[in-house]
mmCIF file of C-alpha atoms in Angstrom:
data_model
loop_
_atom_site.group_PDB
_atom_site.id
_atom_site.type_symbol
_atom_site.label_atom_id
_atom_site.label_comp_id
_atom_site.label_asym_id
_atom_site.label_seq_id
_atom_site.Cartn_x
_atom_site.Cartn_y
_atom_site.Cartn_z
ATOM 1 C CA UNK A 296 -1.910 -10.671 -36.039
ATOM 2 C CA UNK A 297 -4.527 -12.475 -38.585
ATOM 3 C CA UNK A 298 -2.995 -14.273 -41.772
ATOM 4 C CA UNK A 299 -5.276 -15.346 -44.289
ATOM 5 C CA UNK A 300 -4.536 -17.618 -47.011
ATOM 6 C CA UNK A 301 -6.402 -18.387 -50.121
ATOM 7 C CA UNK A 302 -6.409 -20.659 -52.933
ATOM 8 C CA UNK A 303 -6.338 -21.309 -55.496
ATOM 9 C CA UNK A 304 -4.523 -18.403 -56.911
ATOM 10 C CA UNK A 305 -6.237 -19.504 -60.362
ATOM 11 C CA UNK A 306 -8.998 -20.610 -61.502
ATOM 12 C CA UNK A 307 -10.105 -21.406 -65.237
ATOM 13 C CA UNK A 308 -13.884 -22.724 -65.206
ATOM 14 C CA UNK A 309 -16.667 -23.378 -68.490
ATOM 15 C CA UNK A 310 -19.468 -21.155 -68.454
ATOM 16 C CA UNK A 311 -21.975 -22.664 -66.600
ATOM 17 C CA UNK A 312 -19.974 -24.582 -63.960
ATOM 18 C CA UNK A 313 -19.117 -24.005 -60.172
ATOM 19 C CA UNK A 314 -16.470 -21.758 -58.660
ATOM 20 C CA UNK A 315 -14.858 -22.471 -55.188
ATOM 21 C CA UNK A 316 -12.868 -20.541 -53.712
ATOM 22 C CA UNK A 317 -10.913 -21.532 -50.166
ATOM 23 C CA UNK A 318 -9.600 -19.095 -47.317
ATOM 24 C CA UNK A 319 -8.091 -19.931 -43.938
ATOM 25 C CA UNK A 320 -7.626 -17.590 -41.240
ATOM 26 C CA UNK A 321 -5.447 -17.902 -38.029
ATOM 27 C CA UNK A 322 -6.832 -15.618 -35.375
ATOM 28 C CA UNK A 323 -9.976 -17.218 -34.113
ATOM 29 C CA UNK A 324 -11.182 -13.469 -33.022
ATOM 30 C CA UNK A 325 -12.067 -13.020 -36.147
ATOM 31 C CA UNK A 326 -16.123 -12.469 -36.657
ATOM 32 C CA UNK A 327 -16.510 -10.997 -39.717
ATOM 33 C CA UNK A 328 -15.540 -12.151 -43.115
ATOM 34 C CA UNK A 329 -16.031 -10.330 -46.305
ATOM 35 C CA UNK A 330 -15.644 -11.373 -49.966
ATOM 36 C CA UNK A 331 -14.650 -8.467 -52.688
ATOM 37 C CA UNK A 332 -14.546 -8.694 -56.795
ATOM 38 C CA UNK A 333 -11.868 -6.160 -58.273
ATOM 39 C CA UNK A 334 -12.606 -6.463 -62.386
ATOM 40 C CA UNK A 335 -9.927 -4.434 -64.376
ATOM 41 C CA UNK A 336 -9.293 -0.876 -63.951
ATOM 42 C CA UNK A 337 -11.791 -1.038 -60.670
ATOM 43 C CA UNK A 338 -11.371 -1.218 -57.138
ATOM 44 C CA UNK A 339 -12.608 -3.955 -54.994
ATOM 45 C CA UNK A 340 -16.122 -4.372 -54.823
ATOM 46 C CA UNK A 341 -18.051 -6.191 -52.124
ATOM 47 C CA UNK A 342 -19.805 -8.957 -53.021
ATOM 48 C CA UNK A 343 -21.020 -11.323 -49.927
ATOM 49 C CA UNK A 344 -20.273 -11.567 -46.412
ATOM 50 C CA UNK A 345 -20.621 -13.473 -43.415
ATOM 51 C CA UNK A 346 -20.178 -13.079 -39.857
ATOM 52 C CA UNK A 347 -19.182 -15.475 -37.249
ATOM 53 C CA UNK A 348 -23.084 -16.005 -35.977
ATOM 54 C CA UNK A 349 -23.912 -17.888 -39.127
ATOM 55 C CA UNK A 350 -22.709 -21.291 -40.947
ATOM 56 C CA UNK A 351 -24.241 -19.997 -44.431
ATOM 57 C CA UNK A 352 -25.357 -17.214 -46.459
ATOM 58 C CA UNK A 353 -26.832 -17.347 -50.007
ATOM 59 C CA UNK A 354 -27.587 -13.989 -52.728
ATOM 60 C CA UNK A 355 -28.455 -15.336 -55.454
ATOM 61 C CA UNK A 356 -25.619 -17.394 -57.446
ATOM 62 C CA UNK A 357 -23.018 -16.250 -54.718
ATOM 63 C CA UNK A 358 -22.808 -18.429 -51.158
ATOM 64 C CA UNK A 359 -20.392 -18.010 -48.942
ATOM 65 C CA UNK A 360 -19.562 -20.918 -46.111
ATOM 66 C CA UNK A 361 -18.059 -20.595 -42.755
ATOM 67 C CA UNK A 362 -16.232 -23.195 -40.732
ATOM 68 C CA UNK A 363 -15.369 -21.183 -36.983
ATOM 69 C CA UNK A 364 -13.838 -24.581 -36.051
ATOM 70 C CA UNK A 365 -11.546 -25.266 -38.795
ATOM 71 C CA UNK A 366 -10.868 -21.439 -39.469
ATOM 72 C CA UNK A 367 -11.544 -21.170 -42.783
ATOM 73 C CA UNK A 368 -14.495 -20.124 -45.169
ATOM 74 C CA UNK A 369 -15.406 -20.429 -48.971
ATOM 75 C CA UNK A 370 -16.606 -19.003 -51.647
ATOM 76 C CA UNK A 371 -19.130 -20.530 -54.077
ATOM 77 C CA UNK A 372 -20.358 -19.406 -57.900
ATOM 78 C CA UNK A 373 -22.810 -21.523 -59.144
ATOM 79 C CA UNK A 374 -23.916 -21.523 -62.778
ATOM 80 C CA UNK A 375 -20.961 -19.002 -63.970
ATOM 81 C CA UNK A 376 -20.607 -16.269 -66.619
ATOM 82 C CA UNK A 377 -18.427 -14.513 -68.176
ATOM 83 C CA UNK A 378 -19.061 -11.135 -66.621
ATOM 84 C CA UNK A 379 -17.906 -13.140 -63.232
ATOM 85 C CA UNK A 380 -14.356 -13.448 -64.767
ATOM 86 C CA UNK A 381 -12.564 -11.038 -62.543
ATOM 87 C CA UNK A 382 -10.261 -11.000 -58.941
ATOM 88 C CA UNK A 383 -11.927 -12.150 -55.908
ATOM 89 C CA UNK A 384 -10.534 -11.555 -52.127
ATOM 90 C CA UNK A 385 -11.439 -12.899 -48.907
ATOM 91 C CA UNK A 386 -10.761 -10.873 -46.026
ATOM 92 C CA UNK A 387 -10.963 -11.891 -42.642
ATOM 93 C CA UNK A 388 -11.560 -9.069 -39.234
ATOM 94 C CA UNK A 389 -10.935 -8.499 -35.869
ATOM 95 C CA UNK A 390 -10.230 -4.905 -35.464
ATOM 96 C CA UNK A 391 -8.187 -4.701 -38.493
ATOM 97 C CA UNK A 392 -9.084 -6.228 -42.272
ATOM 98 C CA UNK A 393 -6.574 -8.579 -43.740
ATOM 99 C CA UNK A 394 -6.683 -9.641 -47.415
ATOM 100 C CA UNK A 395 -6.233 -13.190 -48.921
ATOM 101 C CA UNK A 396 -4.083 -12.737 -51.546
ATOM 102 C CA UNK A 397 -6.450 -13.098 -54.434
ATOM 103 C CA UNK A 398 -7.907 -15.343 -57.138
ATOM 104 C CA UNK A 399 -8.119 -14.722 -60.509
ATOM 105 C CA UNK A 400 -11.223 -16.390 -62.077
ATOM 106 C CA UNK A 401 -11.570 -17.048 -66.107
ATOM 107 C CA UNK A 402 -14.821 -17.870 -67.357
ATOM 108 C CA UNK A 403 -13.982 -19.454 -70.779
ATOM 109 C CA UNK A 404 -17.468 -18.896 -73.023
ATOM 110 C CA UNK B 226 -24.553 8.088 -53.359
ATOM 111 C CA UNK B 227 -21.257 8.708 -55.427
ATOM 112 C CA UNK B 228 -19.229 5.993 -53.668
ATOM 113 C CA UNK B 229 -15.448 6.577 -53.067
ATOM 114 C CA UNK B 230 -14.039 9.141 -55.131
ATOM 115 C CA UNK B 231 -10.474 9.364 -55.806
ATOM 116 C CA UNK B 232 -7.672 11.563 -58.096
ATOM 117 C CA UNK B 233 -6.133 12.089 -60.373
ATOM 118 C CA UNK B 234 -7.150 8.269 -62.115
ATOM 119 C CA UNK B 235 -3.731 8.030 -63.366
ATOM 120 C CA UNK B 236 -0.281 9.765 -62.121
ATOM 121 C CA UNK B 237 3.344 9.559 -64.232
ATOM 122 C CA UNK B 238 5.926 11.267 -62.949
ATOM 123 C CA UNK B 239 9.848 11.403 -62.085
ATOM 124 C CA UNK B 240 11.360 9.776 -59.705
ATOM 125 C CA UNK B 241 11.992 12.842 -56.744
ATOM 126 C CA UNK B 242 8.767 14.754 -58.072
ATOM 127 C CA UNK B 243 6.419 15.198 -55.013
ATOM 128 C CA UNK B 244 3.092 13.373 -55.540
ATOM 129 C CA UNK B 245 -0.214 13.740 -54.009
ATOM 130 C CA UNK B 246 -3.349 11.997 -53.971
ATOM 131 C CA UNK B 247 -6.831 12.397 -52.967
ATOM 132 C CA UNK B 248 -9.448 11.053 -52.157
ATOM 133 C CA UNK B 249 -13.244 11.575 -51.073
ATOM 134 C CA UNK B 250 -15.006 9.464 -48.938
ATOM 135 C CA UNK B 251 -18.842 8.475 -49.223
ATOM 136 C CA UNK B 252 -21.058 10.820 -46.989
ATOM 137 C CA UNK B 253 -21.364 9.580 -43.376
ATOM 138 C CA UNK B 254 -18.421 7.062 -43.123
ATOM 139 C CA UNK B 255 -16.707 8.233 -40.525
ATOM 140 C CA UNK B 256 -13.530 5.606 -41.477
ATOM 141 C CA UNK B 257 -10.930 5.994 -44.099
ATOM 142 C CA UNK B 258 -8.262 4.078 -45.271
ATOM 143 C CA UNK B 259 -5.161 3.813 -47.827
ATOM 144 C CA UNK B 260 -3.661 0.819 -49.365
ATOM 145 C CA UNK B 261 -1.298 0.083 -52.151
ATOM 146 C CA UNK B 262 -1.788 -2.778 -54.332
ATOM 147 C CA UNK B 263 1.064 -4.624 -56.539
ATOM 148 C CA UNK B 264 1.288 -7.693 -58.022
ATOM 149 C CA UNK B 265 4.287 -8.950 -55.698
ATOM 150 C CA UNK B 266 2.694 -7.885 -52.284
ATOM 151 C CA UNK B 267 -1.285 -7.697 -53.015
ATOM 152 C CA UNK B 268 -3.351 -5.433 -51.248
ATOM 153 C CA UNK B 269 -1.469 -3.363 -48.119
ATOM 154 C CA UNK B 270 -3.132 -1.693 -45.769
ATOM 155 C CA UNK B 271 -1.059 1.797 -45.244
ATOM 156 C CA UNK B 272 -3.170 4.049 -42.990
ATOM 157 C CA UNK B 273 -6.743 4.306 -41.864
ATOM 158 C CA UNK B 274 -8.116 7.442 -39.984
ATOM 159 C CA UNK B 275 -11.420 7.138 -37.659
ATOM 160 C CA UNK B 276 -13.321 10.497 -37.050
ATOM 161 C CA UNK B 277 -10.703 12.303 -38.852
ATOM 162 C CA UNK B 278 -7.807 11.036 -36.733
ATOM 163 C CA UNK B 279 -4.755 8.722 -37.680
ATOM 164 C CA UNK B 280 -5.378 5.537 -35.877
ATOM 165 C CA UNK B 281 -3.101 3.043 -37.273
ATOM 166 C CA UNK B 282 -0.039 4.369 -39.976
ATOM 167 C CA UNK B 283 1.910 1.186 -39.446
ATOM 168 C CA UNK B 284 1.644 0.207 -42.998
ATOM 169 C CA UNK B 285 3.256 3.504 -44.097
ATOM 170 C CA UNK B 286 6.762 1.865 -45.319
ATOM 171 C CA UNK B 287 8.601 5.053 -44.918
ATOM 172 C CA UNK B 288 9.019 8.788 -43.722
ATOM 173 C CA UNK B 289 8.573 9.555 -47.799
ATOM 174 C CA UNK B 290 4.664 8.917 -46.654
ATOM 175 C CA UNK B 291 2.538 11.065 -44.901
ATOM 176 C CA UNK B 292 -1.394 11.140 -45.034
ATOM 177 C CA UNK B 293 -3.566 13.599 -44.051
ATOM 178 C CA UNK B 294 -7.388 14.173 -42.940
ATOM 179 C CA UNK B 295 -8.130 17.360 -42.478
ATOM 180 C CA UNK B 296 -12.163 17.010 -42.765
ATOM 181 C CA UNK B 297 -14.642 14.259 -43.089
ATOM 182 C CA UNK B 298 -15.022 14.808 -46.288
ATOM 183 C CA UNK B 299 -11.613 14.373 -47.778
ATOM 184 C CA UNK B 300 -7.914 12.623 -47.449
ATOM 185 C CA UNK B 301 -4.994 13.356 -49.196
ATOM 186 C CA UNK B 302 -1.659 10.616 -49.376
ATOM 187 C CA UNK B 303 1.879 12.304 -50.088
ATOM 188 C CA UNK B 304 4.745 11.113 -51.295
ATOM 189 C CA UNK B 305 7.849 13.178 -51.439
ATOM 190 C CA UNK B 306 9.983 12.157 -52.835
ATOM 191 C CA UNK B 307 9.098 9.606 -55.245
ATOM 192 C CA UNK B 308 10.667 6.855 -56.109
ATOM 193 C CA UNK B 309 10.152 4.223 -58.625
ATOM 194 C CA UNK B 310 9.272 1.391 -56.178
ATOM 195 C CA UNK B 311 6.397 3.441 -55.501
ATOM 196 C CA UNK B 312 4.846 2.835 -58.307
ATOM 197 C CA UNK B 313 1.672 0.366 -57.769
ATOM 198 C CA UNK B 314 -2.341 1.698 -57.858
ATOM 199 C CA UNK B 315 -3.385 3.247 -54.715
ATOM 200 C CA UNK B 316 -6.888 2.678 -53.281
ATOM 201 C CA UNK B 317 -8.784 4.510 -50.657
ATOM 202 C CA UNK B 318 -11.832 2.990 -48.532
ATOM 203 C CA UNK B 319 -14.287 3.831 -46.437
ATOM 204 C CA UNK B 320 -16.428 2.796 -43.725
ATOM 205 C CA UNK B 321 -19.617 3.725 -41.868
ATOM 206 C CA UNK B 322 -18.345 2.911 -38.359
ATOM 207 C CA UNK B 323 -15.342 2.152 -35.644
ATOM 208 C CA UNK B 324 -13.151 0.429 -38.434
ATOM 209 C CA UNK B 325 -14.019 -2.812 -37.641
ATOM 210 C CA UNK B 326 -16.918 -5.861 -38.841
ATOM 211 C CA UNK B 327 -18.486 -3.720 -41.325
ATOM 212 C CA UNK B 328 -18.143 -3.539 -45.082
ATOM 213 C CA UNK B 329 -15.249 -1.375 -46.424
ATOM 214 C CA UNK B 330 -16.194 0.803 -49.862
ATOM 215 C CA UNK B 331 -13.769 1.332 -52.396
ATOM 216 C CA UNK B 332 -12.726 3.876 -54.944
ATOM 217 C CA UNK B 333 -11.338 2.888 -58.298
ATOM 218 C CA UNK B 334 -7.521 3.927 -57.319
ATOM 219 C CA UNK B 335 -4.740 6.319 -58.585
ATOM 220 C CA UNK B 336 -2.560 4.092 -61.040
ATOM 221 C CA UNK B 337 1.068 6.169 -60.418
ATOM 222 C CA UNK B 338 4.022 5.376 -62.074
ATOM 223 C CA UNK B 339 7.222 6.926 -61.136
ATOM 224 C CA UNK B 340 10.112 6.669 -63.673
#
């Protein structure tokens, strides 16, 4: 079945700077990739996602990049604020969804 | 839309006490899922159900589980009984499709604690 990995598990930025955030999947089946923020007290909310057709995708200060050869895609804040302090997953699918196992992002004021 | 709806918010009980939880599925989606999230295993998938039907329970860690669909429009998760590794916040998703490449939707989970 499909392990993904992610890192790092933290992440402590200055308000205004960029976020990365690195997954690697195993199955190369998968096509479809999703990113989710969970803030406190919340479930996870869909952010950004990508499928296997596409190298790229941009919404505004959120990109997400995919690497089919290597097997693994990122996540990319530009410009950060507070409000994006919160816990981002990756996921990675074919057939079935598994979760990375999270990143907690701080953005200190 | 309402997105995901799920209850009670917050569940404390004994440990042996029967405990249910619900959930409500956006309009349409025709998938549903349960997972349990905790700090020392992340987010587990436990069940999902496509067109009402169980199609995969093998997350479901024990015969203590069961889950149920009996319409579109609403899931219930049972434990009985309870124990106090069950403790963790339960989420339910959904889906507009055959449970694969397309965004899942959320609720905002049942926190339980079992003491």
């Amino acid at each position: 079945g499909e392990n993904v990995e992610q890192h790092p598990s933290t992440l402590s930025v200055q308000e205004g700077d960029s976020a990365v955030i690195k997954c690697t999947y195993s199955d190369s089946a998968s096509n479809y990739f999703p990113w989710y923020k969970q803030e406190l007290g919340k479930g996870p909310q869909l952010i950004i996602d990508i499928r296997s057709n596409v190298g790229e995708k941009k919404d505004q200060r959120i990109a997400v990049t995919l690497n089919k050869t290597a097997k693994h895609f990122s996540l990319h804040i530009t410009e950060t604020q507070p409000e994006d302090s919160a816990v981002y997953f990756c996921a990675a699918i074919n057939n079935d969804m598994r979760f990375g196992a999270g990143t907690r992002l701080t953005v200190k004021p | 839309d309402a997105g995901v709806i799920q209850s009670p918010r917050h569940e404390v009980t004994e440990m042996g006490q029967e405990v249910t939880l619900r959930c409500k599925p956006i309009s349409g989606h025709n998938s549903l899922f349960w997972y349990r999230q905790t700090m020392m295993r992340g987010l587990e998938l436990l069940i999902y159900f496509n067109n009402n039907v169980p199609i995969d329970d093998s997350g479901m860690p024990e015969d203590r589980f069961s889950a149920k669909m009996p319409n579109a429009s609403f899931s219930t998760l049972k434990i009985q009984p309870s124990e106090p590794r069950d403790s963790a916040v339960y989420f339910c998703a959904s889906e507009q499709g055959d449970g694969s490449n397309q965004p899942q939707h959320f609720g905002d989970g049942t926190r339980l604690s079992i003491l």
